[in-house]
PDB file of C-alpha atoms in Angstrom:
ATOM      1  CA  MET A 128      47.108 133.646  95.491  1.00 49.00           C
ATOM      2  CA  LYS A 129      48.991 134.441  92.511  1.00 58.00           C
ATOM      3  CA  GLU A 130      52.770 135.288  92.393  1.00 55.00           C
ATOM      4  CA  ASN A 131      52.113 139.014  91.197  1.00 54.00           C
ATOM      5  CA  GLU A 132      49.805 139.334  94.359  1.00 66.00           C
ATOM      6  CA  CYS A 133      52.966 138.338  96.766  1.00 77.00           C
ATOM      7  CA  LYS A 134      55.343 140.310  95.327  1.00 79.00           C
ATOM      8  CA  PRO A 135      55.917 144.086  96.269  1.00 85.00           C
ATOM      9  CA  ARG A 136      55.826 146.217  93.324  1.00 90.00           C
ATOM     10  CA  ILE A 137      59.192 148.333  92.615  1.00 93.00           C
ATOM     11  CA  ASP A 138      59.499 151.266  90.204  1.00 95.00           C
ATOM     12  CA  TYR A 139      62.876 151.738  88.539  1.00 97.00           C
ATOM     13  CA  PRO A 140      64.772 153.237  88.975  1.00 97.00           C
ATOM     14  CA  CYS A 141      65.254 153.685  92.709  1.00 97.00           C
ATOM     15  CA  LEU A 142      67.145 154.143  95.518  1.00 98.00           C
ATOM     16  CA  TRP A 143      68.040 150.801  97.469  1.00 98.00           C
ATOM     17  CA  ILE A 144      69.700 149.728 100.535  1.00 98.00           C
ATOM     18  CA  TYR A 145      71.598 146.321 101.399  1.00 98.00           C
ATOM     19  CA  LYS A 146      72.640 145.556 104.658  1.00 98.00           C
ATOM     20  CA  VAL A 147      75.564 143.899 104.479  1.00 98.00           C
ATOM     21  CA  ILE A 148      76.941 141.636 107.642  1.00 97.00           C
ATOM     22  CA  GLY A 149      80.055 140.098 108.693  1.00 97.00           C
ATOM     23  CA  ARG A 150      82.977 139.633 111.165  1.00 96.00           C
ATOM     24  CA  ASP A 151      84.803 142.203 109.708  1.00 95.00           C
ATOM     25  CA  PRO A 152      84.271 145.672 108.902  1.00 94.00           C
ATOM     26  CA  GLU A 153      87.305 146.496 106.777  1.00 95.00           C
ATOM     27  CA  GLY A 154      86.847 142.850 105.287  1.00 96.00           C
ATOM     28  CA  LEU A 155      83.126 144.076 104.459  1.00 97.00           C
ATOM     29  CA  ARG A 156      84.038 147.513 103.180  1.00 96.00           C
ATOM     30  CA  CYS A 157      86.741 145.447 101.033  1.00 96.00           C
ATOM     31  CA  ALA A 158      84.260 143.204  99.600  1.00 97.00           C
ATOM     32  CA  ILE A 159      81.580 146.239  98.822  1.00 97.00           C
ATOM     33  CA  ALA A 160      84.235 147.879  96.901  1.00 96.00           C
ATOM     34  CA  GLU A 161      85.030 144.971  94.752  1.00 97.00           C
ATOM     35  CA  VAL A 162      81.395 144.276  94.237  1.00 97.00           C
ATOM     36  CA  MET A 163      80.373 147.562  93.189  1.00 96.00           C
ATOM     37  CA  LYS A 164      83.867 148.545  91.275  1.00 92.00           C
ATOM     38  CA  GLY A 165      83.454 152.214  91.558  1.00 76.00           C
ATOM     39  CA  SER A 166      79.972 152.907  91.054  1.00 86.00           C
ATOM     40  CA  GLY A 167      78.050 155.275  93.096  1.00 93.00           C
ATOM     41  CA  HIS A 168      77.376 154.195  96.533  1.00 96.00           C
ATOM     42  CA  THR A 169      77.303 155.204  99.746  1.00 97.00           C
ATOM     43  CA  VAL A 170      78.623 152.871 102.872  1.00 97.00           C
ATOM     44  CA  THR A 171      77.570 153.835 106.147  1.00 97.00           C
ATOM     45  CA  PRO A 172      77.915 151.910 110.013  1.00 95.00           C
ATOM     46  CA  SER A 173      74.694 150.494 110.646  1.00 94.00           C
ATOM     47  CA  ARG A 174      75.132 148.141 113.922  1.00 90.00           C
ATOM     48  CA  SER A 175      77.459 145.811 115.685  1.00 90.00           C
ATOM     49  CA  SER A 176      76.737 142.795 117.692  1.00 91.00           C
ATOM     50  CA  THR A 177      77.291 143.114 121.666  1.00 89.00           C
ATOM     51  CA  ALA A 178      80.309 141.154 121.932  1.00 91.00           C
ATOM     52  CA  GLY A 179      81.758 143.252 118.605  1.00 88.00           C
ATOM     53  CA  SER A 180      81.263 139.382 116.638  1.00 93.00           C
ATOM     54  CA  TYR A 181      79.410 140.776 113.618  1.00 96.00           C
ATOM     55  CA  HIS A 182      79.062 143.812 112.254  1.00 97.00           C
ATOM     56  CA  CYS A 183      76.533 145.353 109.745  1.00 97.00           C
ATOM     57  CA  LEU A 184      77.212 148.222 106.792  1.00 98.00           C
ATOM     58  CA  ASN A 185      74.142 150.001 105.043  1.00 98.00           C
ATOM     59  CA  VAL A 186      75.326 150.087 101.906  1.00 98.00           C
ATOM     60  CA  GLU A 187      72.872 152.801  99.350  1.00 98.00           C
ATOM     61  CA  LEU A 188      72.996 153.371  95.614  1.00 98.00           C
ATOM     62  CA  THR A 189      70.237 153.723  93.090  1.00 97.00           C
ATOM     63  CA  VAL A 190      69.679 150.183  90.977  1.00 97.00           C
ATOM     64  CA  GLU A 191      68.186 150.715  87.577  1.00 96.00           C
ATOM     65  CA  SER A 192      66.334 147.446  87.419  1.00 97.00           C
ATOM     66  CA  GLU A 193      65.744 144.269  88.995  1.00 96.00           C
ATOM     67  CA  PRO A 194      67.910 142.508  87.128  1.00 97.00           C
ATOM     68  CA  VAL A 195      70.965 144.818  88.333  1.00 96.00           C
ATOM     69  CA  ARG A 196      69.522 144.737  91.920  1.00 97.00           C
ATOM     70  CA  VAL A 197      69.329 141.171  92.354  1.00 97.00           C
ATOM     71  CA  GLY A 198      72.792 140.837  90.841  1.00 97.00           C
ATOM     72  CA  ILE A 199      74.710 142.992  93.227  1.00 97.00           C
ATOM     73  CA  TYR A 200      72.926 141.074  95.970  1.00 98.00           C
ATOM     74  CA  GLU A 201      73.967 137.677  94.612  1.00 98.00           C
ATOM     75  CA  ARG A 202      77.674 138.949  94.142  1.00 98.00           C
ATOM     76  CA  LEU A 203      77.492 140.373  97.637  1.00 98.00           C
ATOM     77  CA  ARG A 204      75.928 137.628  99.087  1.00 97.00           C
ATOM     78  CA  ARG A 205      78.613 135.319  97.710  1.00 98.00           C
ATOM     79  CA  HIS A 206      81.792 137.191  98.599  1.00 98.00           C
ATOM     80  CA  PRO A 207      83.830 134.917 101.555  1.00 97.00           C
ATOM     81  CA  ALA A 208      83.724 138.559 103.809  1.00 97.00           C
ATOM     82  CA  VAL A 209      80.123 138.542 103.904  1.00 98.00           C
ATOM     83  CA  ILE A 210      77.708 136.423 106.494  1.00 97.00           C
ATOM     84  CA  MET A 211      74.780 137.728 105.149  1.00 97.00           C
ATOM     85  CA  VAL A 212      72.543 140.282 102.798  1.00 98.00           C
ATOM     86  CA  MET A 213      69.650 141.869 103.136  1.00 96.00           C
TER      87      MET A 213
END
């Protein structure tokens, strides 16, 4: 199977949603604000674990290209307040 057959086609610009997971919702909001640096985005609560140990926020924005999309993902993923990005 060729590499391009496995990868979904994404037409840019497009609306994209990142799910950002961490232990502290305010820490997550600060991490998102730091990474997004005022660019147009919306943050909405998603889910929290039953015990309240983990929280998920949705970050929705329009991404202009794959390098931009991947760059945002990587910056979010590397932030100390973030456990996981999907």
